[in-house]
Amino acid sequence: MKLRHVVESQQFTVPRLMELFSRTEEMKKIVARGGTRDYENKIMASLFYKPSTRTRFSFESAMFRLGGKNLATEQAYEFSSEIRGERLEDTIRIIADYCDVIVLRHHEEGGAKRAASISPVPIINAGDGAGGQHPTQALLDLYTIYNECHALDGLSVAFIGALDKGRTVRSLAYLLSKFERVKLYFISPDELQIKTDILEHLDENGVSYNLANSTDGIINKVDVVYQTRIDRERLKDRNLDLTNYNIDSSVLQKMKYNSIIMHPLPRSVEIDTDVDHDRRAAYFRQSRNGLYVRMALLTMLFEENDEPTLFDGYKK
Amino acid sequence: MKLRHVVESQQFTVPRLMELFSRTEEMKKIVARGGTRDYENKIMASLFYKPSTRTRFSFESAMFRLGGKNLATEQAYEFSSEIRGERLEDTIRIIADYCDVIVLRHHEEGGAKRAASISPVPIINAGDGAGGQHPTQALLDLYTIYNECHALDGLSVAFIGALDKGRTVRSLAYLLSKFERVKLYFISPDELQIKTDILEHLDENGVSYNLANSTDGIINKVDVVYQTRIDRERLKDRNLDLTNYNIDSSVLQKMKYNSIIMHPLPRSVEIDTDVDHDRRAAYFRQSRNGLYVRMALLTMLFEENDEPTLFDGYKK
Amino acid sequence: MKLRHVVESQQFTVPRLMELFSRTEEMKKIVARGGTRDYENKIMASLFYKPSTRTRFSFESAMFRLGGKNLATEQAYEFSSEIRGERLEDTIRIIADYCDVIVLRHHEEGGAKRAASISPVPIINAGDGAGGQHPTQALLDLYTIYNECHALDGLSVAFIGALDKGRTVRSLAYLLSKFERVKLYFISPDELQIKTDILEHLDENGVSYNLANSTDGIINKVDVVYQTRIDRERLKDRNLDLTNYNIDSSVLQKMKYNSIIMHPLPRSVEIDTDVDHDRRAAYFRQSRNGLYVRMALLTMLFEENDEPTLFDGYKK
């Protein structure tokens, strides 16, 4: 089946993921050569209802390295609320005439799916609502594990932090459930633990997992530590002390020599900067992979949806 | 006379309009082929004192399809008010050194004219003040009528909505007055009717028109229904009920089979989404025409003002 | 020594300045020819923590004329404060993966130096804090003097206005102190005079200077009048009358026939628009030189740091 839109991480089958990762390797070579001109006729529109400079830059840089062009706004929400009552569907239909692909960050869960249901050009979900998805983040996370650990089957992964609101953790857990003999650990104070819908999904797929309040006895045996942001405001409200969940050089000493530490970035205090110099600190490499994975996704979308769409005589 | 700036819709003669429309057809072919590289050395600066993402994207996409490059700000007003006392004329002189054409959305009526009076590069007015002009909207509106109805002479057009603040209606009425045997209807509550300066202009040009409070007896005989935004806040203030002025499937049934419905978009409640599926709903085609008409205008400006302007030895 | 970053004006030796100016002349020719494609693989990221549309456009236009591409944000501060505790160093490491050079406007003095200390791609300081530096402004100022007066040794320069907060004046004074027999005048009410650290630097370098409260007896003998913005709010607070420090046609009459008037722009009331038409009004030419000088700097940075940096196998 052709890749029409990128809306949620679950939509990718294992063979499609492997195809994506193989293409990601090609993209590294293209960037090393200084980029390509192959997609110079393509225009990407970044339609962000809330600003996210890093994510936007990552997509736009991917487009530039492919030779393409970028339209961008981070003010879509402000604009949209100003003109009361405008429907997302109308906006997408209008913007689609100006571009060949739309990267959408919407504030409502399900926004990307609504957009995809009517858009004549491919939609890439760059985050929809706090409880929604951010599939390209999950794909670059999975690629990073694959690239660093040379495998996905049989891996053990510990997620640490405030997991109840962790969009990235949710999406990655979905993806990991597609692989064999995966073992997941969710380490968080009870108040901030991962929500049960994810656990039900893991149960259905026969994925082994554990919930814990501490890294003790876990940190020393996992292949991947996936650290997430700790919102200090929330902790103060609840009188929680999350220093137990931080990673510093003492935690590092307990980790396996060939394990890796990941983080969706930006980080606050939850990873000590001392850790940066250790080979196992993979988070900056992870961030860079976002460029290559997004390039790979864009080329798949362009190739699999390559038909003239703008001329009046055509269907669009 | 060469096209130096695009400041107001009246400046276009009928032969110039026909030239623009013929060029617009060419642009459709260029976009269908994926764009051109012919203008790759050209830089457009979008200088928006107030954000208007759709209009900006339409211009920028036009520039990209021509191979050109875009500088853009939607924060010009904030910036300008911060540095008290700066003159628009100075800003234009500075920005003109960085580009080959300036698209200006200014908050003051007459802003575009002031800019054009001193700018060394062409100025395109993308809206100046509530009572001002938005000529590229009027040109794409006129092109849409021409393209859909295959004629401009002899047409009857009904404008519906809050017409007193309708910049697009004003500009289009000026343009339509250049054609023969045109008949215009302005349908609005008395409180929101079109202003008398437009009616005086129509009188001077011998254009036939009617004012009405209802679509009854009109909607069934016009070729074009030009629906405009209905600002619900204003209506509440005045205890007006504008549902009489909305278009839904029951209104649609009364319309001629070969008539069209236009709207400058974005819409709120004034056109029911059920109407979208009818062939007569021309508003999304109208929006797409904005791309082609703006491309055509840009190529006219570049060709008719093509002289080196930036090097010290030259006059600029 | 190769040019790695552009952090402060002092870092440039006289031979390096002359090389930059010679390259600036070449850039004028490139722009007159419509630009080049030589740097089409290069991406510049403009990371502005506070908006500055003119400076950003000048850099982005420079990049476009060289054939390159632009990523840009003017909202970095808002974004950064939202995610409490993020370190500039992390941001730079992430953004550096998306581009080949970073133009940074940071709100803290020393921000550019911190960024340069860890960045794998060149950093250009586009202003850091009120008391910090804005080296490309100083370089374009110096180039303008060189280009207009055909010399830098032996020149006399009067700085006028609120000099205590004048980042541009500070940076230019540093640069001028590198040349022979330069004579500087600082003309300002005592309350707004230039700070003593600059005067100490001039003393150490044997540069002759004078402080004055009025242009009398000075304006008629200097080669360059460098006028700066007068913030009327500050004056009202202190009951100062800065009309004595304005330039109008009566002041112009006293100036040497081959002298020039400069201003970093935008101006408020401190230069009368009547003065614009005089050949000695150099400020719009000065602004335009910003384009050429920034192009020249970018080409120096690209050529002197040209190594593949993005591929995994490499060091970055």
Coordinates of N, CA, C and O in Angstrom, one line a residue, chain C residues 33-124:
Chain C
R33 N 25.3 41.2 -11.3 CA 25.0 40.2 -12.3 C 23.8 39.3 -11.9 O 23.5 38.4 -12.7
G34 N 23.2 39.6 -10.8 CA 22.0 38.9 -10.4 C 22.2 37.8 -9.4 O 21.3 37.0 -9.1
G35 N 23.5 37.7 -8.9 CA 23.7 36.7 -7.9 C 24.5 35.5 -8.5 O 24.7 35.4 -9.7
T36 N 24.8 34.5 -7.6 CA 25.6 33.3 -8.1 C 24.8 32.1 -7.5 O 24.0 32.2 -6.7
R37 N 25.2 30.9 -8.0 CA 24.7 29.7 -7.5 C 25.8 28.9 -6.7 O 25.6 27.8 -6.4
D38 N 26.9 29.6 -6.5 CA 28.1 28.9 -6.0 C 27.8 28.2 -4.6 O 28.5 27.3 -4.2
Y39 N 26.9 28.8 -3.8 CA 26.7 28.3 -2.5 C 25.3 27.7 -2.3 O 24.7 27.7 -1.3
E40 N 24.8 27.1 -3.4 CA 23.5 26.6 -3.4 C 23.3 25.4 -2.4 O 22.1 25.1 -2.0
N41 N 24.3 24.8 -2.0 CA 24.2 23.7 -1.0 C 24.2 24.2 0.5 O 24.1 23.4 1.4
K42 N 24.5 25.5 0.7 CA 24.6 26.0 2.0 C 23.3 26.5 2.6 O 22.5 27.1 1.9
I43 N 23.2 26.2 3.9 CA 22.0 26.6 4.6 C 22.4 27.5 5.8 O 23.3 27.1 6.6
M44 N 21.8 28.7 5.9 CA 22.1 29.6 7.0 C 20.9 29.5 8.0 O 19.7 29.5 7.5
A45 N 21.1 29.4 9.3 CA 20.0 29.5 10.2 C 20.1 30.8 11.0 O 21.1 31.1 11.6
S46 N 19.0 31.6 10.9 CA 19.0 32.9 11.6 C 18.2 32.6 12.9 O 17.0 32.3 12.9
L47 N 18.9 32.6 14.0 CA 18.4 32.3 15.3 C 18.3 33.6 16.1 O 19.3 34.0 16.8
F48 N 17.2 34.3 16.0 CA 17.0 35.6 16.7 C 16.1 35.4 17.9 O 15.0 35.0 17.8
Y49 N 16.7 35.7 19.1 CA 16.0 35.7 20.3 C 15.0 36.9 20.5 O 14.1 36.8 21.3
K50 N 15.4 37.9 19.8 CA 14.5 39.1 19.7 C 14.4 39.5 18.2 O 15.4 39.4 17.5
P51 N 13.2 39.9 17.7 CA 13.1 40.2 16.3 C 14.0 41.4 15.9 O 14.2 42.4 16.7
S52 N 14.5 41.4 14.7 CA 15.2 42.5 14.1 C 15.1 42.3 12.6 O 16.0 41.7 12.0
T53 N 14.0 42.7 12.0 CA 13.7 42.3 10.7 C 14.7 42.8 9.7 O 15.1 42.1 8.8
R54 N 15.2 44.1 9.9 CA 16.2 44.6 8.9 C 17.5 43.8 8.9 O 18.0 43.4 7.9
T55 N 18.0 43.5 10.1 CA 19.2 42.8 10.2 C 19.0 41.4 9.6 O 19.9 40.9 8.8
R56 N 17.9 40.7 9.9 CA 17.7 39.4 9.4 C 17.5 39.4 7.9 O 18.1 38.6 7.2
F57 N 16.8 40.4 7.4 CA 16.6 40.4 5.9 C 18.0 40.7 5.2 O 18.2 40.1 4.1
S58 N 18.8 41.5 5.8 CA 20.1 41.8 5.2 C 20.9 40.5 5.1 O 21.5 40.2 4.1
F59 N 21.0 39.7 6.2 CA 21.7 38.4 6.2 C 21.0 37.4 5.2 O 21.7 36.8 4.4
E60 N 19.7 37.3 5.2 CA 19.0 36.4 4.4 C 19.2 36.7 2.9 O 19.4 35.8 2.1
S61 N 19.1 38.0 2.6 CA 19.3 38.4 1.2 C 20.7 38.1 0.8 O 20.9 37.7 -0.4
A62 N 21.7 38.4 1.6 CA 23.1 38.0 1.3 C 23.2 36.5 0.9 O 23.8 36.2 0.0
M63 N 22.5 35.7 1.7 CA 22.6 34.3 1.5 C 21.9 33.9 0.2 O 22.4 33.1 -0.6
F64 N 20.8 34.5 -0.1 CA 20.1 34.3 -1.3 C 20.9 34.7 -2.6 O 21.0 34.0 -3.5
R65 N 21.6 35.8 -2.5 CA 22.4 36.3 -3.6 C 23.6 35.4 -3.9 O 24.1 35.3 -5.0
L66 N 24.0 34.6 -2.8 CA 25.0 33.7 -3.0 C 24.5 32.3 -3.4 O 25.2 31.3 -3.6
G67 N 23.2 32.2 -3.6 CA 22.6 30.9 -4.0 C 22.1 30.0 -2.9 O 21.5 29.0 -3.1
G68 N 22.3 30.5 -1.6 CA 22.0 29.6 -0.5 C 20.6 29.7 0.0 O 19.7 30.3 -0.6
K69 N 20.4 29.0 1.1 CA 19.0 28.8 1.7 C 19.0 29.3 3.1 O 20.0 29.3 3.8
N70 N 17.7 29.6 3.6 CA 17.6 30.2 4.9 C 16.6 29.5 5.8 O 15.4 29.3 5.3
L71 N 17.0 29.2 7.0 CA 16.1 28.8 8.1 C 16.0 30.1 9.0 O 17.0 30.7 9.2
A72 N 14.8 30.4 9.5 CA 14.8 31.6 10.3 C 13.7 31.5 11.4 O 12.6 31.0 11.2
T73 N 14.1 32.0 12.6 CA 13.1 32.3 13.6 C 13.4 33.6 14.3 O 14.6 33.9 14.5
E74 N 12.4 34.3 14.6 CA 12.5 35.5 15.5 C 11.9 35.3 16.8 O 11.7 36.3 17.6
Q75 N 11.5 34.1 17.1 CA 10.8 33.8 18.3 C 11.6 32.9 19.3 O 11.0 32.3 20.2
A76 N 12.9 32.9 19.1 CA 13.7 32.0 19.9 C 13.5 32.2 21.4 O 13.5 31.3 22.2
Y77 N 13.4 33.5 21.7 CA 13.3 33.8 23.2 C 12.1 33.3 23.8 O 12.1 32.6 24.8
E78 N 11.0 33.6 23.2 CA 9.7 33.2 23.6 C 9.6 31.7 23.8 O 9.2 31.1 24.8
F79 N 10.2 31.0 22.8 CA 10.2 29.6 22.8 C 11.1 29.1 24.0 O 10.7 28.1 24.7
S80 N 12.2 29.7 24.1 CA 13.2 29.2 25.0 C 12.7 29.5 26.5 O 13.0 28.7 27.4
S81 N 12.0 30.6 26.7 CA 11.6 30.8 28.1 C 10.5 29.9 28.5 O 10.3 29.5 29.6
E82 N 9.7 29.5 27.4 CA 8.6 28.6 27.7 C 9.2 27.3 28.2 O 8.6 26.7 29.2
I83 N 10.2 26.8 27.6 CA 10.8 25.5 28.1 C 11.9 25.9 29.1 O 13.1 26.0 28.7
R84 N 11.5 26.1 30.3 CA 12.4 26.6 31.3 C 13.7 25.8 31.4 O 13.7 24.6 31.4
G85 N 14.8 26.5 31.6 CA 16.0 25.8 31.9 C 16.8 25.3 30.7 O 17.8 24.7 30.9
E86 N 16.3 25.6 29.5 CA 17.1 25.1 28.4 C 18.4 25.9 28.2 O 18.4 27.1 28.4
R87 N 19.5 25.2 27.9 CA 20.7 25.9 27.8 C 21.0 26.3 26.3 O 20.7 25.5 25.4
L88 N 21.5 27.5 26.1 CA 21.9 28.0 24.8 C 22.8 27.0 24.1 O 22.6 26.7 22.9
E89 N 23.7 26.4 24.8 CA 24.7 25.4 24.3 C 23.9 24.2 23.6 O 24.3 23.8 22.5
D90 N 22.9 23.7 24.3 CA 22.1 22.6 23.7 C 21.4 23.1 22.4 O 21.5 22.3 21.4
T91 N 20.8 24.2 22.5 CA 20.1 24.7 21.3 C 21.1 24.8 20.1 O 20.7 24.4 19.0
I92 N 22.2 25.4 20.3 CA 23.2 25.5 19.2 C 23.6 24.2 18.7 O 23.7 24.0 17.5
R93 N 23.9 23.2 19.6 CA 24.3 21.9 19.1 C 23.2 21.2 18.2 O 23.5 20.6 17.2
I94 N 21.9 21.5 18.6 CA 20.8 20.9 17.8 C 20.7 21.6 16.5 O 20.6 21.0 15.4
I95 N 20.6 23.0 16.5 CA 20.4 23.7 15.3 C 21.6 23.5 14.3 O 21.4 23.5 13.1
A96 N 22.8 23.4 14.9 CA 24.0 23.2 14.0 C 23.8 22.0 13.0 O 24.4 22.0 12.0
D97 N 23.1 21.0 13.4 CA 22.8 19.8 12.6 C 22.0 20.2 11.3 O 21.9 19.4 10.4
Y98 N 21.3 21.3 11.4 CA 20.3 21.6 10.3 C 20.9 22.6 9.4 O 20.2 23.0 8.4
C99 N 22.1 23.1 9.6 CA 22.6 24.2 8.8 C 24.2 24.2 8.7 O 24.8 23.4 9.3
D100 N 24.7 25.2 7.9 CA 26.1 25.3 7.7 C 26.7 26.6 8.4 O 27.9 26.7 8.5
V101 N 25.8 27.5 8.9 CA 26.3 28.7 9.6 C 25.1 29.2 10.4 O 23.9 29.0 9.9
I102 N 25.3 29.7 11.6 CA 24.3 30.2 12.4 C 24.5 31.7 12.7 O 25.5 32.1 13.1
V103 N 23.4 32.5 12.4 CA 23.4 33.9 12.7 C 22.6 34.1 14.0 O 21.4 33.7 14.0
L104 N 23.3 34.5 15.0 CA 22.7 34.5 16.4 C 22.5 35.9 16.9 O 23.4 36.7 17.0
R105 N 21.2 36.3 17.2 CA 21.0 37.5 18.0 C 20.5 37.0 19.4 O 19.4 36.5 19.5
H106 N 21.3 37.2 20.4 CA 21.0 36.7 21.7 C 20.7 37.9 22.6 O 21.3 39.0 22.4
H107 N 20.0 37.7 23.7 CA 19.6 38.8 24.6 C 20.6 39.0 25.7 O 20.6 40.0 26.4
E108 N 21.6 38.1 25.8 CA 22.5 38.2 26.9 C 23.9 38.6 26.4 O 24.4 37.9 25.4
E109 N 24.6 39.5 27.0 CA 25.9 39.8 26.6 C 26.8 38.6 26.8 O 26.7 37.9 27.8
G110 N 27.6 38.3 25.8 CA 28.4 37.1 25.8 C 27.8 35.9 25.2 O 28.4 34.8 25.2
G111 N 26.5 36.0 24.8 CA 25.8 34.8 24.3 C 26.5 34.2 23.0 O 26.7 33.0 22.9
A112 N 27.0 35.1 22.2 CA 27.6 34.7 20.9 C 28.9 33.9 21.3 O 29.3 32.9 20.6
K113 N 29.7 34.4 22.2 CA 30.9 33.8 22.6 C 30.7 32.4 23.2 O 31.4 31.4 22.8
R114 N 29.6 32.3 24.0 CA 29.3 30.9 24.5 C 28.9 30.0 23.4 O 29.3 28.8 23.4
A115 N 28.1 30.5 22.5 CA 27.7 29.7 21.3 C 28.9 29.2 20.5 O 29.0 28.0 20.1
A116 N 29.8 30.2 20.2 CA 31.0 29.8 19.4 C 31.9 28.8 20.1 O 32.5 28.0 19.4
S117 N 31.9 28.8 21.4 CA 32.8 27.9 22.1 C 32.4 26.4 21.9 O 33.3 25.6 22.1
I118 N 31.2 26.2 21.5 CA 30.8 24.7 21.3 C 30.3 24.4 20.0 O 30.1 23.2 19.6
S119 N 30.1 25.4 19.1 CA 29.4 25.2 17.9 C 30.2 24.5 16.8 O 31.3 24.9 16.5
P120 N 29.7 23.4 16.2 CA 30.5 22.8 15.1 C 30.4 23.5 13.8 O 31.2 23.3 12.9
V121 N 29.5 24.5 13.7 CA 29.4 25.4 12.5 C 29.7 26.8 12.9 O 29.5 27.2 14.1
P122 N 30.1 27.6 12.0 CA 30.5 29.0 12.3 C 29.3 29.8 12.9 O 28.1 29.6 12.4
I123 N 29.5 30.6 13.9 CA 28.6 31.5 14.5 C 28.9 32.9 14.1 O 30.0 33.4 14.1
I124 N 27.8 33.6 13.6 CA 28.0 35.1 13.4 C 27.1 35.8 14.4 O 25.9 35.6 14.5

